[in-house]
Amino acid sequence: MGAEAQTAEICKRVADNAIEMMFEFDREGIIRFCNSAAYEELGYGTEMIGLPIYAVFMSESVQGNVFLDVKERKEITDMVAYRKNATCFPVYIRMTPDEKRAGFTFLMAVNITDQKALEKEVLALQAQAKENLQVRNEFIANVTHELRTPVNGVKGHTSALLSDNPTAEQRRTLEIIQRCCDDMSSIINNILDFSKLEA
């Protein structure tokens, strides 16, 4: 066995032990090689050799045939792989031209179904957290408004009584009430400030 054939055999063994799906296709986009991970993930047998690569990988948002004339490394996240049984799953794809064989391209694909599901879950949790924060802030605003109204009322009446020349005992009591109202107003402001800072 020549050196080139040995290298090809080693490459095939490495590809067959890879976790990700690996393909090689020609300048017409015809699959010329795929590893065991690709056969297993897509449910094909050897009939996958000779299929157009775009029959396996498709995208609604990527324009034109991205598989033809690959001159440099490309990464595509918005692709879907179709199994033989017509079910599909999202994939992340890397393509690299074969430096030894002009017109041939290597393609590696990873099933990102779990990643997409996690992204969806994170977005749902973020939306829920935002909604919860908004509800809480509205609640705090309403509660502090409801508290501020009677405090201001008590404070206003206390000021009016203080201006009516109360006795020393009454003045001391009214000033305590006024200080308590000021403290309560300060607490209400702190609650609102804390809510704004947290948001």
Backbone as CSV, one residue per row, in Angstrom:
resi,resn,N_x,N_y,N_z,CA_x,CA_y,CA_z,C_x,C_y,C_z
1,MET,0.846,-1.189,0.000,0.000,0.000,0.000,0.887,1.245,0.000
2,GLY,0.621,2.193,-0.960,1.416,3.412,-1.071,1.126,4.387,0.064
3,ALA,1.999,5.404,0.171,1.866,6.400,1.251,0.539,7.151,1.155
4,GLU,0.117,7.490,-0.067,-1.133,8.233,-0.248,-2.338,7.390,0.162
5,ALA,-2.315,6.113,-0.205,-3.415,5.201,0.156,-3.463,4.990,1.667
6,GLN,-2.269,4.913,2.300,-2.218,4.761,3.762,-2.800,5.985,4.452
7,THR,-2.440,7.167,3.956,-2.962,8.423,4.522,-4.480,8.462,4.398
8,ALA,-4.984,8.053,3.219,-6.436,8.043,2.994,-7.124,7.081,3.957
9,GLU,-6.516,5.927,4.183,-7.080,4.921,5.096,-7.112,5.448,6.536
10,ILE,-6.030,6.118,6.961,-5.968,6.701,8.319,-7.042,7.777,8.470
11,CYS,-7.179,8.630,7.451,-8.197,9.698,7.480,-9.597,9.110,7.602
12,LYS,-9.850,8.011,6.870,-11.161,7.363,6.919,-11.438,6.810,8.318
13,ARG,-10.410,6.191,8.934,-10.587,5.642,10.294,-10.869,6.752,11.303
14,VAL,-10.128,7.872,11.173,-10.343,9.014,12.076,-11.772,9.548,11.903
15,ALA,-12.188,9.704,10.654,-13.535,10.219,10.365,-14.610,9.300,10.931
16,ASP,-14.411,7.988,10.819,-15.406,7.036,11.313,-15.517,7.038,12.831
17,ASN,-14.457,7.479,13.522,-14.500,7.560,14.984,-14.936,8.938,15.483
18,ALA,-15.166,9.871,14.561,-15.574,11.224,14.952,-17.026,11.226,15.423
19,ILE,-17.325,12.133,16.343,-18.694,12.260,16.860,-19.558,13.031,15.871
20,GLU,-18.974,14.038,15.226,-19.768,14.836,14.295,-19.868,14.153,12.933
21,MET,-20.904,14.533,12.193,-21.081,13.986,10.839,-20.042,14.624,9.919
22,MET,-19.402,13.794,9.090,-18.397,14.297,8.160,-18.731,13.828,6.746
23,PHE,-18.557,14.756,5.800,-18.841,14.468,4.393,-17.719,15.052,3.543
24,GLU,-17.613,14.510,2.335,-16.822,15.164,1.304,-17.671,15.130,0.051
25,PHE,-17.763,16.293,-0.615,-18.532,16.343,-1.860,-17.726,17.057,-2.938
26,ASP,-18.111,16.793,-4.209,-17.347,17.356,-5.333,-17.915,18.700,-5.763
27,ARG,-17.345,19.238,-6.848,-17.746,20.588,-7.279,-19.197,20.650,-7.749
28,GLU,-19.799,19.510,-8.083,-21.224,19.494,-8.456,-22.126,19.342,-7.226
29,GLY,-21.509,19.182,-6.052,-22.290,19.022,-4.823,-22.707,17.583,-4.559
30,ILE,-22.051,16.623,-5.237,-22.389,15.207,-5.048,-21.537,14.628,-3.917
31,ILE,-22.200,13.947,-2.976,-21.499,13.355,-1.831,-20.621,12.206,-2.320
32,ARG,-19.333,12.260,-1.980,-18.384,11.224,-2.364,-17.902,10.404,-1.161
33,PHE,-18.082,10.955,0.030,-17.683,10.233,1.245,-18.514,10.751,2.411
34,CYS,-18.866,9.862,3.349,-19.442,10.275,4.635,-19.059,9.241,5.680
35,ASN,-18.960,9.693,6.921,-18.511,8.788,7.987,-19.695,8.052,8.631
36,SER,-19.369,7.145,9.555,-20.413,6.325,10.184,-21.381,7.166,11.018
37,ALA,-20.899,8.294,11.603,-21.792,9.177,12.373,-22.878,9.760,11.467
38,ALA,-22.508,10.071,10.211,-23.494,10.601,9.252,-24.524,9.538,8.887
39,TYR,-24.060,8.318,8.620,-24.993,7.227,8.309,-25.961,7.013,9.471
40,GLU,-25.409,6.980,10.666,-26.211,6.686,11.861,-27.224,7.790,12.146
41,GLU,-26.766,9.043,12.101,-27.636,10.190,12.429,-28.738,10.383,11.401
42,LEU,-28.409,10.127,10.129,-29.360,10.410,9.051,-30.160,9.192,8.607
43,GLY,-29.781,8.003,9.082,-30.556,6.796,8.774,-30.357,6.247,7.373
44,TYR,-29.313,6.694,6.699,-29.030,6.188,5.351,-28.049,5.023,5.421
45,GLY,-28.023,4.246,4.336,-26.967,3.266,4.118,-26.007,3.861,3.103
46,THR,-25.327,2.997,2.391,-24.342,3.473,1.407,-24.979,4.237,0.247
47,GLU,-26.324,4.196,0.133,-26.988,4.940,-0.959,-26.830,6.455,-0.800
48,MET,-26.332,6.907,0.368,-26.101,8.346,0.542,-24.962,8.824,-0.358
49,ILE,-24.000,7.938,-0.651,-22.930,8.290,-1.589,-23.568,8.452,-2.966
50,GLY,-23.328,9.599,-3.570,-23.922,9.882,-4.889,-25.115,10.831,-4.801
51,LEU,-25.649,11.058,-3.579,-26.741,12.030,-3.414,-26.172,13.453,-3.451
52,PRO,-26.980,14.424,-3.893,-26.520,15.818,-3.791,-26.516,16.236,-2.313
53,ILE,-25.508,16.977,-1.910,-25.390,17.406,-0.510,-26.583,18.257,-0.097
54,TYR,-27.151,19.029,-1.062,-28.294,19.887,-0.736,-29.600,19.098,-0.579
55,ALA,-29.567,17.787,-0.843,-30.738,16.947,-0.545,-30.753,16.568,0.929
56,VAL,-29.584,16.668,1.563,-29.460,16.334,2.988,-29.534,17.589,3.848
57,PHE,-28.862,18.671,3.420,-28.823,19.913,4.196,-29.526,21.032,3.433
58,MET,-30.473,21.663,4.095,-31.227,22.753,3.457,-31.387,23.914,4.424
59,SER,-31.722,25.077,3.864,-31.997,26.258,4.691,-32.979,27.155,3.965
60,GLU,-33.925,27.726,4.736,-34.880,28.665,4.134,-34.265,30.055,4.031
61,SER,-33.354,30.384,4.958,-32.835,31.757,4.996,-31.542,31.938,4.196
62,VAL,-30.751,30.860,3.995,-29.497,30.991,3.251,-29.816,30.998,1.758
63,GLN,-29.389,32.069,1.077,-29.712,32.239,-0.341,-28.691,31.526,-1.239
64,GLY,-29.173,30.965,-2.335,-28.296,30.328,-3.316,-27.764,28.991,-2.820
65,ASN,-27.010,28.327,-3.686,-26.446,27.028,-3.313,-25.085,27.256,-2.660
66,VAL,-25.085,27.234,-1.321,-23.858,27.539,-0.565,-22.818,26.428,-0.673
67,PHE,-23.203,25.292,-1.235,-22.292,24.148,-1.288,-21.399,24.163,-2.522
68,LEU,-21.771,24.940,-3.511,-20.979,24.960,-4.741,-19.869,26.006,-4.670
69,ASP,-18.729,25.638,-5.203,-17.595,26.546,-5.331,-17.165,27.144,-3.985
70,VAL,-16.895,26.265,-3.020,-16.429,26.714,-1.698,-14.931,27.018,-1.799
71,LYS,-14.589,28.293,-1.678,-13.194,28.722,-1.856,-12.458,28.855,-0.522
72,GLU,-13.208,29.101,0.553,-12.602,29.257,1.880,-13.548,28.695,2.931
73,ARG,-13.043,28.602,4.157,-13.833,28.017,5.247,-15.127,28.814,5.458
74,LYS,-16.222,28.084,5.583,-17.521,28.716,5.842,-18.145,28.073,7.057
75,GLU,-18.848,28.884,7.858,-19.609,28.372,8.995,-21.046,28.838,8.838
76,ILE,-21.969,27.904,8.943,-23.393,28.233,8.779,-24.160,27.639,9.959
77,THR,-24.918,28.480,10.631,-25.668,27.992,11.797,-27.132,27.732,11.477
78,ASP,-27.622,28.358,10.417,-29.054,28.264,10.126,-29.329,27.216,9.041
79,MET,-29.025,25.962,9.344,-29.267,24.878,8.388,-30.060,23.771,9.064
80,VAL,-30.704,22.964,8.238,-31.491,21.830,8.729,-31.032,20.582,7.989
81,ALA,-30.828,19.488,8.738,-30.460,18.208,8.127,-31.707,17.342,8.038
82,TYR,-31.890,16.706,6.868,-33.044,15.831,6.657,-32.613,14.375,6.669
83,ARG,-33.272,13.597,7.513,-32.996,12.159,7.565,-33.677,11.470,6.385
84,LYS,-33.323,10.213,6.194,-33.928,9.415,5.122,-35.438,9.305,5.319
85,ASN,-35.897,9.247,6.596,-37.337,9.107,6.873,-38.082,10.441,6.827
86,ALA,-37.436,11.503,6.313,-38.022,12.838,6.104,-38.177,13.662,7.381
87,THR,-37.703,13.163,8.532,-37.661,14.009,9.720,-36.410,14.871,9.628
88,CYS,-36.379,15.956,10.393,-35.238,16.863,10.287,-34.821,17.393,11.656
89,PHE,-33.648,18.021,11.695,-33.129,18.604,12.933,-32.157,19.728,12.568
90,PRO,-32.006,20.728,13.464,-31.099,21.844,13.172,-29.644,21.413,13.314
91,VAL,-28.784,21.993,12.464,-27.359,21.654,12.503,-26.497,22.907,12.392
92,TYR,-25.298,22.776,12.945,-24.237,23.773,12.747,-23.259,23.141,11.757
93,ILE,-22.909,23.874,10.711,-22.083,23.326,9.624,-20.785,24.117,9.471
94,ARG,-19.699,23.370,9.244,-18.416,23.963,8.856,-17.998,23.330,7.534
95,MET,-17.614,24.155,6.570,-17.133,23.639,5.282,-15.727,24.166,5.017
96,THR,-14.882,23.302,4.489,-13.501,23.669,4.161,-13.121,23.023,2.832
97,PRO,-12.556,23.789,1.893,-12.126,23.165,0.634,-10.981,22.178,0.881
98,ASP,-10.985,21.076,0.140,-9.913,20.078,0.224,-8.690,20.645,-0.495
99,GLU,-7.622,20.845,0.245,-6.425,21.459,-0.339,-5.710,20.525,-1.312
100,LYS,-5.940,19.219,-1.178,-5.235,18.261,-2.038,-6.013,17.926,-3.304
101,ARG,-7.343,18.070,-3.234,-8.153,17.732,-4.413,-9.011,18.933,-4.790
102,ALA,-8.661,19.584,-5.880,-9.385,20.776,-6.325,-10.849,20.433,-6.597
103,GLY,-11.735,21.299,-6.137,-13.169,21.105,-6.390,-13.868,20.258,-5.350
104,PHE,-13.120,19.659,-4.431,-13.720,18.848,-3.365,-13.782,19.659,-2.067
105,THR,-14.846,19.429,-1.307,-15.068,20.183,-0.065,-15.391,19.234,1.079
106,PHE,-14.778,19.493,2.239,-15.129,18.764,3.464,-16.266,19.507,4.155
107,LEU,-17.187,18.759,4.687,-18.283,19.359,5.448,-18.429,18.602,6.763
108,MET,-18.451,19.348,7.872,-18.685,18.754,9.187,-19.958,19.354,9.742
109,ALA,-20.844,18.513,10.269,-22.131,18.987,10.780,-22.386,18.420,12.170
110,VAL,-22.953,19.275,13.035,-23.267,18.876,14.404,-24.749,19.112,14.655
111,ASN,-25.403,18.109,15.218,-26.814,18.217,15.602,-26.913,19.170,16.794
112,ILE,-27.655,20.284,16.627,-27.772,21.277,17.708,-29.203,21.363,18.244
113,THR,-29.932,20.249,18.175,-31.308,20.228,18.681,-31.355,20.626,20.152
114,ASP,-30.475,20.026,20.981,-30.474,20.328,22.418,-30.131,21.793,22.676
115,GLN,-29.171,22.310,21.923,-28.764,23.708,22.086,-29.925,24.653,21.756
116,LYS,-30.640,24.352,20.650,-31.781,25.188,20.251,-32.878,25.133,21.307
117,ALA,-33.117,23.938,21.872,-34.136,23.791,22.916,-33.751,24.608,24.143
118,LEU,-32.456,24.580,24.507,-31.989,25.372,25.652,-32.138,26.869,25.387
119,GLU,-31.811,27.287,24.157,-31.955,28.707,23.799,-33.400,29.147,23.947
120,LYS,-34.334,28.289,23.485,-35.762,28.596,23.604,-36.170,28.723,25.063
121,GLU,-35.661,27.775,25.875,-35.988,27.764,27.303,-35.452,29.016,27.992
122,VAL,-34.216,29.407,27.644,-33.617,30.609,28.229,-34.428,31.846,27.847
123,LEU,-34.838,31.936,26.576,-35.639,33.078,26.131,-36.974,33.135,26.861
124,ALA,-37.588,31.966,27.067,-38.869,31.906,27.790,-38.683,32.347,29.238
125,LEU,-37.578,31.897,29.863,-37.301,32.280,31.249,-37.013,33.779,31.360
126,GLN,-36.293,34.317,30.375,-36.010,35.759,30.380,-37.297,36.567,30.251
127,ALA,-38.188,36.115,29.366,-39.475,36.801,29.179,-40.299,36.741,30.460
128,GLN,-40.299,35.563,31.112,-41.040,35.387,32.365,-40.470,36.283,33.461
129,ALA,-39.128,36.341,33.548,-38.476,37.180,34.559,-38.806,38.654,34.333
130,LYS,-38.823,39.069,33.058,-39.142,40.461,32.725,-40.577,40.785,33.126
131,GLU,-41.474,39.846,32.841,-42.887,40.036,33.194,-43.054,40.090,34.714
132,ASN,-42.358,39.183,35.427,-42.436,39.170,36.896,-41.923,40.478,37.486
133,LEU,-40.831,41.003,36.925,-40.255,42.259,37.398,-41.229,43.413,37.190
134,GLN,-41.892,43.405,36.028,-42.846,44.464,35.721,-44.032,44.411,36.688
135,VAL,-44.548,43.195,36.955,-45.672,43.031,37.884,-45.260,43.494,39.278
136,ARG,-44.052,43.089,39.697,-43.572,43.471,41.028,-43.407,44.980,41.148
137,ASN,-42.851,45.609,40.093,-42.646,47.055,40.120,-43.976,47.805,40.170
138,GLU,-44.961,47.290,39.423,-46.293,47.910,39.465,-46.899,47.765,40.860
139,PHE,-46.711,46.594,41.452,-47.220,46.347,42.807,-46.566,47.311,43.808
140,ILE,-45.239,47.448,43.732,-44.515,48.343,44.645,-44.974,49.786,44.448
141,ALA,-45.120,50.190,43.175,-45.567,51.562,42.897,-46.947,51.817,43.494
142,ASN,-47.843,50.837,43.338,-49.202,50.996,43.880,-49.198,51.037,45.402
143,VAL,-48.438,50.101,46.023,-48.387,50.031,47.491,-47.784,51.306,48.066
144,THR,-46.661,51.762,47.484,-46.012,52.972,48.016,-46.909,54.189,47.829
145,HIS,-47.652,54.220,46.720,-48.591,55.334,46.509,-49.695,55.300,47.568
146,GLU,-50.218,54.093,47.836,-51.278,53.948,48.849,-50.759,54.301,50.243
147,LEU,-49.493,54.016,50.519,-48.914,54.366,51.828,-48.627,55.864,51.918
148,ARG,-48.142,56.434,50.819,-47.760,57.852,50.832,-48.971,58.757,51.094
149,THR,-50.116,58.389,50.546,-51.316,59.232,50.681,-51.712,59.435,52.155
150,PRO,-51.898,58.372,52.948,-52.257,58.621,54.359,-51.132,59.285,55.159
151,VAL,-49.860,58.945,54.834,-48.738,59.568,55.548,-48.755,61.075,55.319
152,ASN,-48.962,61.485,54.044,-49.021,62.919,53.741,-50.208,63.587,54.431
153,GLY,-51.317,62.836,54.504,-52.500,63.375,55.198,-52.221,63.611,56.677
154,VAL,-51.621,62.624,57.350,-51.290,62.747,58.778,-50.301,63.890,58.978
155,LYS,-49.312,63.965,58.078,-48.282,65.008,58.181,-48.908,66.400,58.027
156,GLY,-49.831,66.535,57.085,-50.511,67.823,56.858,-51.323,68.249,58.073
157,HIS,-52.082,67.314,58.651,-52.891,67.628,59.839,-51.991,67.959,61.025
158,THR,-50.872,67.260,61.153,-49.928,67.520,62.248,-49.362,68.934,62.126
159,SER,-48.996,69.336,60.912,-48.477,70.696,60.685,-49.526,71.735,61.046
160,ALA,-50.783,71.458,60.666,-51.876,72.389,60.987,-52.055,72.515,62.506
161,LEU,-51.996,71.393,63.235,-52.140,71.414,64.692,-50.954,72.125,65.360
162,LEU,-49.744,71.945,64.777,-48.568,72.617,65.345,-48.667,74.131,65.217
163,SER,-49.356,74.607,64.186,-49.497,76.059,63.992,-50.616,76.655,64.864
164,ASP,-51.374,75.836,65.620,-52.484,76.296,66.468,-52.056,76.524,67.920
165,ASN,-50.787,76.773,68.175,-50.261,77.003,69.518,-50.652,75.911,70.514
166,PRO,-50.182,74.655,70.265,-50.505,73.584,71.203,-49.707,73.735,72.509
167,THR,-50.102,72.997,73.515,-49.351,72.997,74.779,-48.017,72.292,74.519
168,ALA,-47.101,72.420,75.495,-45.770,71.803,75.346,-45.883,70.297,75.163
169,GLU,-46.771,69.677,75.931,-46.980,68.217,75.838,-47.526,67.839,74.461
170,GLN,-48.530,68.641,74.002,-49.118,68.368,72.683,-48.079,68.567,71.569
171,ARG,-47.254,69.636,71.702,-46.231,69.924,70.686,-45.254,68.746,70.574
172,ARG,-44.816,68.229,71.764,-43.881,67.104,71.765,-44.501,65.907,71.040
173,THR,-45.758,65.605,71.320,-46.456,64.477,70.681,-46.595,64.704,69.169
174,LEU,-46.978,65.940,68.799,-47.151,66.259,67.370,-45.810,66.184,66.617
175,GLU,-44.727,66.628,67.263,-43.405,66.557,66.626,-42.953,65.105,66.445
176,ILE,-43.300,64.238,67.432,-43.005,62.802,67.288,-43.766,62.242,66.089
177,ILE,-45.044,62.612,65.985,-45.872,62.144,64.847,-45.263,62.635,63.532
178,GLN,-44.826,63.901,63.529,-44.240,64.473,62.311,-42.938,63.741,61.929
179,ARG,-42.079,63.454,62.948,-40.835,62.708,62.677,-41.144,61.316,62.123
180,CYS,-42.158,60.655,62.707,-42.567,59.322,62.228,-43.033,59.392,60.776
181,CYS,-43.771,60.453,60.438,-44.233,60.623,59.042,-43.041,60.822,58.103
182,ASP,-42.049,61.635,58.560,-40.839,61.850,57.739,-40.083,60.531,57.527
183,ASP,-39.977,59.756,58.632,-39.299,58.449,58.531,-40.031,57.528,57.567
184,MET,-41.352,57.526,57.664,-42.168,56.670,56.789,-42.005,57.095,55.324
185,SER,-41.982,58.416,55.080,-41.772,58.922,53.709,-40.401,58.493,53.190
186,SER,-39.409,58.535,54.065,-38.053,58.138,53.688,-38.005,56.650,53.339
187,ILE,-38.688,55.828,54.131,-38.747,54.381,53.853,-39.418,54.123,52.507
188,ILE,-40.512,54.825,52.249,-41.230,54.667,50.961,-40.304,55.033,49.799
189,ASN,-39.572,56.144,49.930,-38.633,56.570,48.870,-37.526,55.537,48.668
190,ASN,-37.031,54.970,49.791,-35.979,53.944,49.697,-36.469,52.700,48.970
191,ILE,-37.712,52.310,49.253,-38.289,51.135,48.572,-38.353,51.397,47.067
192,LEU,-38.812,52.591,46.699,-38.901,52.934,45.266,-37.512,52.992,44.633
193,ASP,-36.553,53.602,45.338,-35.178,53.695,44.797,-34.570,52.307,44.630
194,PHE,-34.770,51.455,45.614,-34.233,50.083,45.541,-34.840,49.325,44.364
195,SER,-36.136,49.522,44.169,-36.833,48.853,43.059,-36.261,49.312,41.725
196,LYS,-36.009,50.636,41.601,-35.446,51.170,40.354,-34.031,50.652,40.123
197,LEU,-33.216,50.615,41.208,-31.851,50.131,41.085,-31.823,48.674,40.639
198,GLU,-32.682,47.855,41.230,-32.717,46.435,40.897,-33.140,46.233,39.454
199,ALA,-34.137,47.006,39.025,-34.607,46.915,37.628,-33.509,47.335,36.681
